[in-house]
PDB file of C-alpha atoms in Angstrom:
ATOM      1  CA  MET A1306     192.602 139.567  39.020  1.00 55.00           C
ATOM      2  CA  ALA A1307     194.138 142.924  39.866  1.00 59.00           C
ATOM      3  CA  VAL A1308     193.961 144.107  43.448  1.00 57.00           C
ATOM      4  CA  THR A1309     194.157 147.809  44.291  1.00 58.00           C
ATOM      5  CA  GLN A1310     195.452 148.754  47.700  1.00 57.00           C
ATOM      6  CA  GLY A1311     194.147 151.991  49.218  1.00 56.00           C
ATOM      7  CA  SER A1312     196.186 153.986  51.695  1.00 61.00           C
ATOM      8  CA  THR A1313     193.317 156.132  53.121  1.00 65.00           C
ATOM      9  CA  ILE A1314     189.771 155.670  54.352  1.00 66.00           C
ATOM     10  CA  THR A1315     188.278 158.640  52.490  1.00 68.00           C
ATOM     11  CA  SER A1316     185.695 156.428  50.837  1.00 68.00           C
ATOM     12  CA  MET A1317     184.182 155.818  54.274  1.00 70.00           C
ATOM     13  CA  VAL A1318     184.130 159.463  55.378  1.00 73.00           C
ATOM     14  CA  ASN A1319     181.408 161.965  54.504  1.00 72.00           C
ATOM     15  CA  ALA A1320     182.671 164.677  52.193  1.00 76.00           C
ATOM     16  CA  GLU A1321     180.504 167.278  53.938  1.00 78.00           C
ATOM     17  CA  PHE A1322     177.808 167.688  56.566  1.00 79.00           C
ATOM     18  CA  ILE A1323     174.597 169.265  55.282  1.00 80.00           C
ATOM     19  CA  GLU A1324     172.947 171.441  57.910  1.00 81.00           C
ATOM     20  CA  PRO A1325     169.179 170.650  57.807  1.00 79.00           C
ATOM     21  CA  LEU A1326     168.188 174.256  58.555  1.00 80.00           C
ATOM     22  CA  MET A1327     168.101 176.070  55.213  1.00 80.00           C
ATOM     23  CA  LEU A1328     168.708 179.803  54.926  1.00 81.00           C
ATOM     24  CA  SER A1329     166.211 181.894  52.973  1.00 82.00           C
ATOM     25  CA  TYR A1330     166.984 184.456  50.294  1.00 82.00           C
ATOM     26  CA  ALA A1331     166.245 188.162  50.699  1.00 86.00           C
ATOM     27  CA  ILE A1332     162.776 189.210  49.563  1.00 88.00           C
ATOM     28  CA  ASP A1333     160.690 192.365  49.782  1.00 90.00           C
ATOM     29  CA  ALA A1334     157.893 192.698  52.291  1.00 91.00           C
ATOM     30  CA  VAL A1335     154.319 192.680  50.968  1.00 93.00           C
ATOM     31  CA  VAL A1336     153.238 196.326  51.339  1.00 93.00           C
ATOM     32  CA  ALA A1337     151.077 197.147  48.307  1.00 93.00           C
ATOM     33  CA  ILE A1338     148.644 194.222  48.303  1.00 91.00           C
ATOM     34  CA  PRO A1339     147.048 195.189  51.666  1.00 91.00           C
ATOM     35  CA  ARG A1340     146.120 198.575  50.142  1.00 89.00           C
ATOM     36  CA  LEU A1341     143.907 196.930  47.486  1.00 86.00           C
ATOM     37  CA  ARG A1342     140.171 196.591  47.336  1.00 85.00           C
ATOM     38  CA  VAL A1343     139.760 192.853  46.863  1.00 85.00           C
ATOM     39  CA  SER A1344     137.037 190.762  45.243  1.00 86.00           C
ATOM     40  CA  TYR A1345     137.046 187.022  45.931  1.00 88.00           C
ATOM     41  CA  LEU A1346     136.013 185.076  42.822  1.00 89.00           C
ATOM     42  CA  ALA A1347     136.483 181.529  44.082  1.00 87.00           C
ATOM     43  CA  GLY A1348     133.432 179.463  43.191  1.00 89.00           C
ATOM     44  CA  ARG A1349     131.806 182.232  41.099  1.00 91.00           C
ATOM     45  CA  GLY A1350     132.544 180.666  37.721  1.00 91.00           C
ATOM     46  CA  THR A1351     134.438 183.687  36.388  1.00 93.00           C
ATOM     47  CA  LYS A1352     137.791 185.377  36.728  1.00 91.00           C
ATOM     48  CA  THR A1353     136.425 188.855  35.904  1.00 93.00           C
ATOM     49  CA  ALA A1354     135.316 191.327  38.570  1.00 92.00           C
ATOM     50  CA  SER A1355     133.624 194.710  38.137  1.00 92.00           C
ATOM     51  CA  PHE A1356     133.909 197.664  40.537  1.00 91.00           C
ATOM     52  CA  VAL A1357     131.105 200.228  40.127  1.00 92.00           C
ATOM     53  CA  THR A1358     131.371 203.972  40.845  1.00 90.00           C
ATOM     54  CA  THR A1359     128.657 206.633  40.746  1.00 91.00           C
ATOM     55  CA  THR A1360     129.234 209.345  38.147  1.00 89.00           C
ATOM     56  CA  LYS A1361     129.178 212.856  39.605  1.00 87.00           C
ATOM     57  CA  ASP A1362     126.333 215.035  38.302  1.00 87.00           C
ATOM     58  CA  THR A1363     125.476 218.734  38.725  1.00 86.00           C
ATOM     59  CA  ALA A1364     122.499 220.212  40.552  1.00 85.00           C
ATOM     60  CA  SER A1365     120.314 222.765  38.712  1.00 82.00           C
ATOM     61  CA  ASP A1366     118.905 226.100  39.883  1.00 82.00           C
ATOM     62  CA  LEU A1367     115.144 226.384  40.255  1.00 81.00           C
ATOM     63  CA  THR A1368     113.639 228.927  37.872  1.00 80.00           C
ATOM     64  CA  ASN A1369     110.402 229.263  39.848  1.00 80.00           C
ATOM     65  CA  GLU A1370     108.046 227.162  41.922  1.00 80.00           C
ATOM     66  CA  THR A1371     105.891 226.105  38.967  1.00 78.00           C
ATOM     67  CA  THR A1372     108.626 224.942  36.594  1.00 80.00           C
ATOM     68  CA  ASP A1373     109.830 221.384  36.994  1.00 82.00           C
ATOM     69  CA  ILE A1374     113.503 220.569  36.951  1.00 82.00           C
ATOM     70  CA  THR A1375     114.506 218.627  33.871  1.00 82.00           C
ATOM     71  CA  ALA A1376     115.220 215.031  34.785  1.00 84.00           C
ATOM     72  CA  ALA A1377     118.788 213.888  34.322  1.00 84.00           C
ATOM     73  CA  SER A1378     119.995 210.311  34.154  1.00 86.00           C
ATOM     74  CA  GLN A1379     121.903 208.856  37.064  1.00 87.00           C
ATOM     75  CA  ASP A1380     124.958 207.349  35.432  1.00 91.00           C
ATOM     76  CA  LEU A1381     127.356 204.756  36.725  1.00 92.00           C
ATOM     77  CA  THR A1382     130.795 203.754  35.574  1.00 92.00           C
ATOM     78  CA  ASP A1383     132.690 200.591  36.276  1.00 91.00           C
ATOM     79  CA  VAL A1384     136.232 199.274  36.185  1.00 88.00           C
ATOM     80  CA  THR A1385     136.598 195.691  35.008  1.00 91.00           C
ATOM     81  CA  VAL A1386     139.455 193.599  36.343  1.00 89.00           C
ATOM     82  CA  VAL A1387     140.495 190.255  34.870  1.00 90.00           C
ATOM     83  CA  CYS A1388     142.479 188.034  37.199  1.00 87.00           C
ATOM     84  CA  ALA A1389     145.826 186.829  35.910  1.00 84.00           C
ATOM     85  CA  GLU A1390     146.877 183.252  36.545  1.00 86.00           C
ATOM     86  CA  ILE A1391     150.391 182.748  37.865  1.00 89.00           C
ATOM     87  CA  GLY A1392     152.273 179.784  39.251  1.00 90.00           C
ATOM     88  CA  VAL A1393     155.597 178.039  39.727  1.00 91.00           C
ATOM     89  CA  GLY A1394     156.296 174.627  38.179  1.00 91.00           C
ATOM     90  CA  ARG A1395     158.531 172.010  39.832  1.00 90.00           C
ATOM     91  CA  ASP A1396     159.363 168.503  38.602  1.00 91.00           C
ATOM     92  CA  VAL A1397     159.976 166.439  41.737  1.00 91.00           C
ATOM     93  CA  THR A1398     161.909 163.278  40.897  1.00 91.00           C
ATOM     94  CA  LYS A1399     161.934 160.058  42.902  1.00 91.00           C
ATOM     95  CA  LEU A1400     165.621 160.630  43.546  1.00 90.00           C
ATOM     96  CA  ALA A1401     164.862 164.027  45.094  1.00 89.00           C
ATOM     97  CA  LYS A1402     162.152 162.527  47.303  1.00 89.00           C
ATOM     98  CA  ARG A1403     164.463 159.775  48.515  1.00 89.00           C
ATOM     99  CA  SER A1404     167.565 161.933  48.903  1.00 86.00           C
ATOM    100  CA  PHE A1405     166.190 165.096  50.527  1.00 87.00           C
ATOM    101  CA  ILE A1406     167.822 165.215  53.945  1.00 84.00           C
ATOM    102  CA  ASN A1407     164.627 166.321  55.744  1.00 85.00           C
ATOM    103  CA  GLY A1408     162.448 163.664  54.149  1.00 87.00           C
ATOM    104  CA  GLU A1409     159.866 163.592  51.378  1.00 89.00           C
ATOM    105  CA  GLU A1410     157.089 165.270  53.376  1.00 90.00           C
ATOM    106  CA  GLU A1411     159.309 168.216  54.286  1.00 89.00           C
ATOM    107  CA  LEU A1412     160.402 168.510  50.658  1.00 90.00           C
ATOM    108  CA  MET A1413     156.816 168.832  49.423  1.00 92.00           C
ATOM    109  CA  MET A1414     155.906 171.313  52.163  1.00 91.00           C
ATOM    110  CA  TRP A1415     158.976 173.419  51.384  1.00 90.00           C
ATOM    111  CA  LEU A1416     158.222 173.489  47.657  1.00 92.00           C
ATOM    112  CA  ALA A1417     154.594 174.469  48.299  1.00 92.00           C
ATOM    113  CA  GLU A1418     155.623 177.281  50.645  1.00 92.00           C
ATOM    114  CA  GLU A1419     158.303 178.438  48.217  1.00 91.00           C
ATOM    115  CA  GLY A1420     155.776 178.554  45.375  1.00 92.00           C
ATOM    116  CA  GLY A1421     153.365 180.590  47.491  1.00 92.00           C
ATOM    117  CA  VAL A1422     156.060 183.128  48.355  1.00 92.00           C
ATOM    118  CA  LEU A1423     157.075 183.557  44.716  1.00 93.00           C
ATOM    119  CA  CYS A1424     153.459 183.921  43.546  1.00 93.00           C
ATOM    120  CA  MET A1425     152.830 186.540  46.245  1.00 92.00           C
ATOM    121  CA  GLU A1426     155.922 188.446  45.115  1.00 93.00           C
ATOM    122  CA  GLU A1427     154.647 188.428  41.531  1.00 93.00           C
ATOM    123  CA  LEU A1428     151.248 189.743  42.651  1.00 92.00           C
ATOM    124  CA  GLU A1429     152.967 192.461  44.689  1.00 93.00           C
ATOM    125  CA  LYS A1430     154.973 193.463  41.611  1.00 93.00           C
ATOM    126  CA  ASP A1431     151.766 193.666  39.536  1.00 91.00           C
ATOM    127  CA  VAL A1432     150.194 196.013  42.103  1.00 91.00           C
ATOM    128  CA  TRP A1433     153.206 198.337  42.012  1.00 92.00           C
ATOM    129  CA  ALA A1434     152.915 198.430  38.216  1.00 91.00           C
ATOM    130  CA  VAL A1435     149.387 199.870  38.523  1.00 89.00           C
ATOM    131  CA  PHE A1436     150.751 203.023  40.198  1.00 89.00           C
ATOM    132  CA  SER A1437     152.103 204.194  36.837  1.00 86.00           C
ATOM    133  CA  ASP A1438     148.472 204.713  35.710  1.00 86.00           C
ATOM    134  CA  ALA A1439     147.927 207.546  38.208  1.00 83.00           C
ATOM    135  CA  SER A1440     146.629 210.704  36.487  1.00 80.00           C
ATOM    136  CA  THR A1441     148.657 213.170  38.584  1.00 87.00           C
ATOM    137  CA  SER A1442     152.422 213.126  38.936  1.00 87.00           C
ATOM    138  CA  VAL A1443     155.127 215.148  40.698  1.00 89.00           C
ATOM    139  CA  GLY A1444     158.897 215.246  40.419  1.00 85.00           C
ATOM    140  CA  THR A1445     161.328 215.523  37.524  1.00 85.00           C
ATOM    141  CA  SER A1446     162.426 212.594  35.376  1.00 84.00           C
ATOM    142  CA  GLY A1447     166.004 211.565  36.059  1.00 85.00           C
ATOM    143  CA  GLN A1448     166.214 213.610  39.262  1.00 87.00           C
ATOM    144  CA  ALA A1449     166.196 212.503  42.884  1.00 89.00           C
ATOM    145  CA  MET A1450     162.957 212.909  44.800  1.00 88.00           C
ATOM    146  CA  THR A1451     162.978 216.056  46.956  1.00 89.00           C
ATOM    147  CA  LEU A1452     161.139 217.180  50.069  1.00 89.00           C
ATOM    148  CA  SER A1453     159.191 219.529  47.830  1.00 91.00           C
ATOM    149  CA  ASN A1454     158.067 216.580  45.676  1.00 92.00           C
ATOM    150  CA  PHE A1455     157.009 214.706  48.801  1.00 91.00           C
ATOM    151  CA  ALA A1456     154.954 217.628  50.109  1.00 91.00           C
ATOM    152  CA  LEU A1457     153.458 218.382  46.684  1.00 93.00           C
ATOM    153  CA  ALA A1458     152.257 214.792  46.288  1.00 92.00           C
ATOM    154  CA  LEU A1459     150.468 215.126  49.627  1.00 91.00           C
ATOM    155  CA  SER A1460     148.803 218.351  48.472  1.00 92.00           C
ATOM    156  CA  LYS A1461     147.693 216.745  45.213  1.00 91.00           C
ATOM    157  CA  LEU A1462     145.446 214.392  47.171  1.00 91.00           C
ATOM    158  CA  GLY A1463     143.320 217.357  48.206  1.00 89.00           C
ATOM    159  CA  THR A1464     143.344 218.724  44.655  1.00 89.00           C
ATOM    160  CA  ASN A1465     141.949 215.402  43.453  1.00 89.00           C
ATOM    161  CA  LYS A1466     139.415 215.266  46.317  1.00 90.00           C
ATOM    162  CA  ALA A1467     141.068 212.184  47.769  1.00 89.00           C
ATOM    163  CA  PHE A1468     140.489 212.701  51.476  1.00 90.00           C
ATOM    164  CA  GLY A1469     141.501 210.294  54.198  1.00 90.00           C
ATOM    165  CA  LYS A1470     144.638 208.844  55.743  1.00 93.00           C
ATOM    166  CA  ALA A1471     147.521 209.425  53.323  1.00 93.00           C
ATOM    167  CA  VAL A1472     150.112 206.717  52.742  1.00 95.00           C
ATOM    168  CA  TYR A1473     153.236 206.769  50.583  1.00 95.00           C
ATOM    169  CA  MET A1474     154.458 203.754  48.627  1.00 94.00           C
ATOM    170  CA  LEU A1475     158.062 204.540  47.687  1.00 94.00           C
ATOM    171  CA  SER A1476     160.800 202.672  45.896  1.00 92.00           C
ATOM    172  CA  THR A1477     163.882 201.969  47.986  1.00 92.00           C
ATOM    173  CA  THR A1478     165.698 204.715  46.063  1.00 91.00           C
ATOM    174  CA  GLN A1479     162.957 207.249  46.776  1.00 92.00           C
ATOM    175  CA  ALA A1480     163.022 206.366  50.469  1.00 93.00           C
ATOM    176  CA  GLN A1481     166.778 206.879  50.388  1.00 92.00           C
ATOM    177  CA  ASN A1482     166.301 210.262  48.649  1.00 91.00           C
ATOM    178  CA  LEU A1483     163.836 211.330  51.341  1.00 90.00           C
ATOM    179  CA  ARG A1484     166.161 210.459  54.204  1.00 90.00           C
ATOM    180  CA  ASP A1485     169.110 212.092  52.463  1.00 89.00           C
ATOM    181  CA  ALA A1486     167.118 215.291  51.886  1.00 88.00           C
ATOM    182  CA  VAL A1487     166.093 215.438  55.534  1.00 87.00           C
ATOM    183  CA  VAL A1488     169.612 214.852  56.859  1.00 86.00           C
ATOM    184  CA  THR A1489     171.545 217.103  54.475  1.00 84.00           C
ATOM    185  CA  GLY A1490     169.207 220.004  53.853  1.00 75.00           C
ATOM    186  CA  SER A1491     166.571 220.366  56.528  1.00 67.00           C
ATOM    187  CA  ALA A1492     168.051 221.514  59.812  1.00 67.00           C
ATOM    188  CA  GLN A1493     164.627 222.618  61.031  1.00 73.00           C
ATOM    189  CA  PHE A1494     163.267 219.085  60.767  1.00 73.00           C
ATOM    190  CA  LEU A1495     166.235 217.713  62.688  1.00 72.00           C
ATOM    191  CA  ALA A1496     166.100 220.426  65.343  1.00 71.00           C
ATOM    192  CA  SER A1497     162.386 219.925  65.955  1.00 71.00           C
ATOM    193  CA  ALA A1498     162.586 216.115  65.713  1.00 75.00           C
ATOM    194  CA  ALA A1499     159.798 216.307  63.122  1.00 72.00           C
ATOM    195  CA  ALA A1500     161.651 213.893  60.849  1.00 77.00           C
ATOM    196  CA  ASN A1501     162.582 211.327  63.489  1.00 81.00           C
ATOM    197  CA  GLY A1502     159.940 208.985  62.094  1.00 82.00           C
ATOM    198  CA  VAL A1503     161.950 208.388  58.890  1.00 86.00           C
ATOM    199  CA  LEU A1504     165.418 208.363  60.427  1.00 85.00           C
ATOM    200  CA  ARG A1505     165.080 204.914  61.945  1.00 86.00           C
ATOM    201  CA  GLN A1506     165.802 201.544  60.400  1.00 89.00           C
ATOM    202  CA  THR A1507     163.165 200.283  57.970  1.00 90.00           C
ATOM    203  CA  SER A1508     161.051 197.560  59.591  1.00 91.00           C
ATOM    204  CA  GLU A1509     160.799 193.996  58.322  1.00 91.00           C
ATOM    205  CA  ASP A1510     157.304 194.775  57.020  1.00 92.00           C
ATOM    206  CA  GLY A1511     158.668 197.555  54.757  1.00 93.00           C
ATOM    207  CA  TYR A1512     157.519 200.360  57.049  1.00 94.00           C
ATOM    208  CA  VAL A1513     159.877 203.339  56.753  1.00 94.00           C
ATOM    209  CA  GLY A1514     158.149 205.608  59.263  1.00 92.00           C
ATOM    210  CA  THR A1515     155.945 208.704  59.369  1.00 91.00           C
ATOM    211  CA  PHE A1516     156.640 212.100  57.828  1.00 90.00           C
ATOM    212  CA  LEU A1517     154.274 215.064  57.478  1.00 88.00           C
ATOM    213  CA  GLY A1518     151.643 212.909  59.156  1.00 89.00           C
ATOM    214  CA  ALA A1519     151.704 210.190  56.479  1.00 92.00           C
ATOM    215  CA  ASP A1520     152.862 206.576  56.793  1.00 94.00           C
ATOM    216  CA  ILE A1521     155.611 205.507  54.383  1.00 95.00           C
ATOM    217  CA  PHE A1522     156.391 202.044  53.010  1.00 96.00           C
ATOM    218  CA  GLN A1523     159.171 201.008  50.647  1.00 94.00           C
ATOM    219  CA  SER A1524     159.916 198.196  48.209  1.00 94.00           C
ATOM    220  CA  SER A1525     162.433 197.396  45.494  1.00 92.00           C
ATOM    221  CA  LEU A1526     159.563 196.046  43.357  1.00 91.00           C
ATOM    222  CA  ALA A1527     158.510 199.547  42.287  1.00 89.00           C
ATOM    223  CA  GLU A1528     157.756 199.918  38.581  1.00 87.00           C
ATOM    224  CA  ALA A1529     160.608 201.385  36.545  1.00 85.00           C
ATOM    225  CA  ALA A1530     160.102 204.023  33.843  1.00 79.00           C
ATOM    226  CA  GLY A1531     163.454 204.479  32.167  1.00 77.00           C
ATOM    227  CA  ALA A1532     165.883 205.673  34.825  1.00 77.00           C
ATOM    228  CA  ASP A1533     163.030 206.482  37.217  1.00 83.00           C
ATOM    229  CA  SER A1534     161.155 204.449  39.794  1.00 86.00           C
ATOM    230  CA  ILE A1535     157.447 205.111  40.270  1.00 90.00           C
ATOM    231  CA  GLY A1536     156.102 205.573  43.779  1.00 91.00           C
ATOM    232  CA  CYS A1537     152.637 206.577  44.896  1.00 92.00           C
ATOM    233  CA  CYS A1538     150.909 208.816  47.410  1.00 92.00           C
ATOM    234  CA  MET A1539     147.354 207.671  48.005  1.00 91.00           C
ATOM    235  CA  VAL A1540     144.538 207.440  50.518  1.00 91.00           C
ATOM    236  CA  ASP A1541     144.673 204.211  52.489  1.00 83.00           C
TER     237      ASP A1541
END
């Protein structure tokens, strides 16, 4: 029988120490989902929701006091939304359960939380994709967003009779364009401190700041259209 003599004790020494506190990857804040009108379909036996809007009509002039106004139908229109089903699949082996340094229970909790985060990110991305359906647009394809584009988008809300608190949903590039335009070409904004709201660090919740009286949020999940990223100015 052959006998092998070892000169070290490496077989009895851990190759590495695994720190139990795991670091998380970078991920965008959820900024678009809170701006949605939501319908909860749990327990309703369907995954389709309908949102009804009254159709605008026109009033008629009275000819005289004895002539009746012709009756007109009161029409409604609706937008139908079908819920998409998303998820994340994981095959958890017995070896993983037994070997995970924080224990089996922590492994399952971590995987569940991780799946929830990824599903929320996918939903956030779907909401940003809807902004490309807006009927009014500003800016020039392939060009950086300007202060003029920013102001024009705000004015378009009034043109479209969208009154209320304005909020901007910008891609990270558009937010960068806005700050660059303020710093390099708008001495009056700097002198009056009117742009101070967008010259601070972006918050963890994606909040860029306030400019021209409107709140601004940013995300890298903005829908792409060729070389462009699609943002949105809307009533919150």
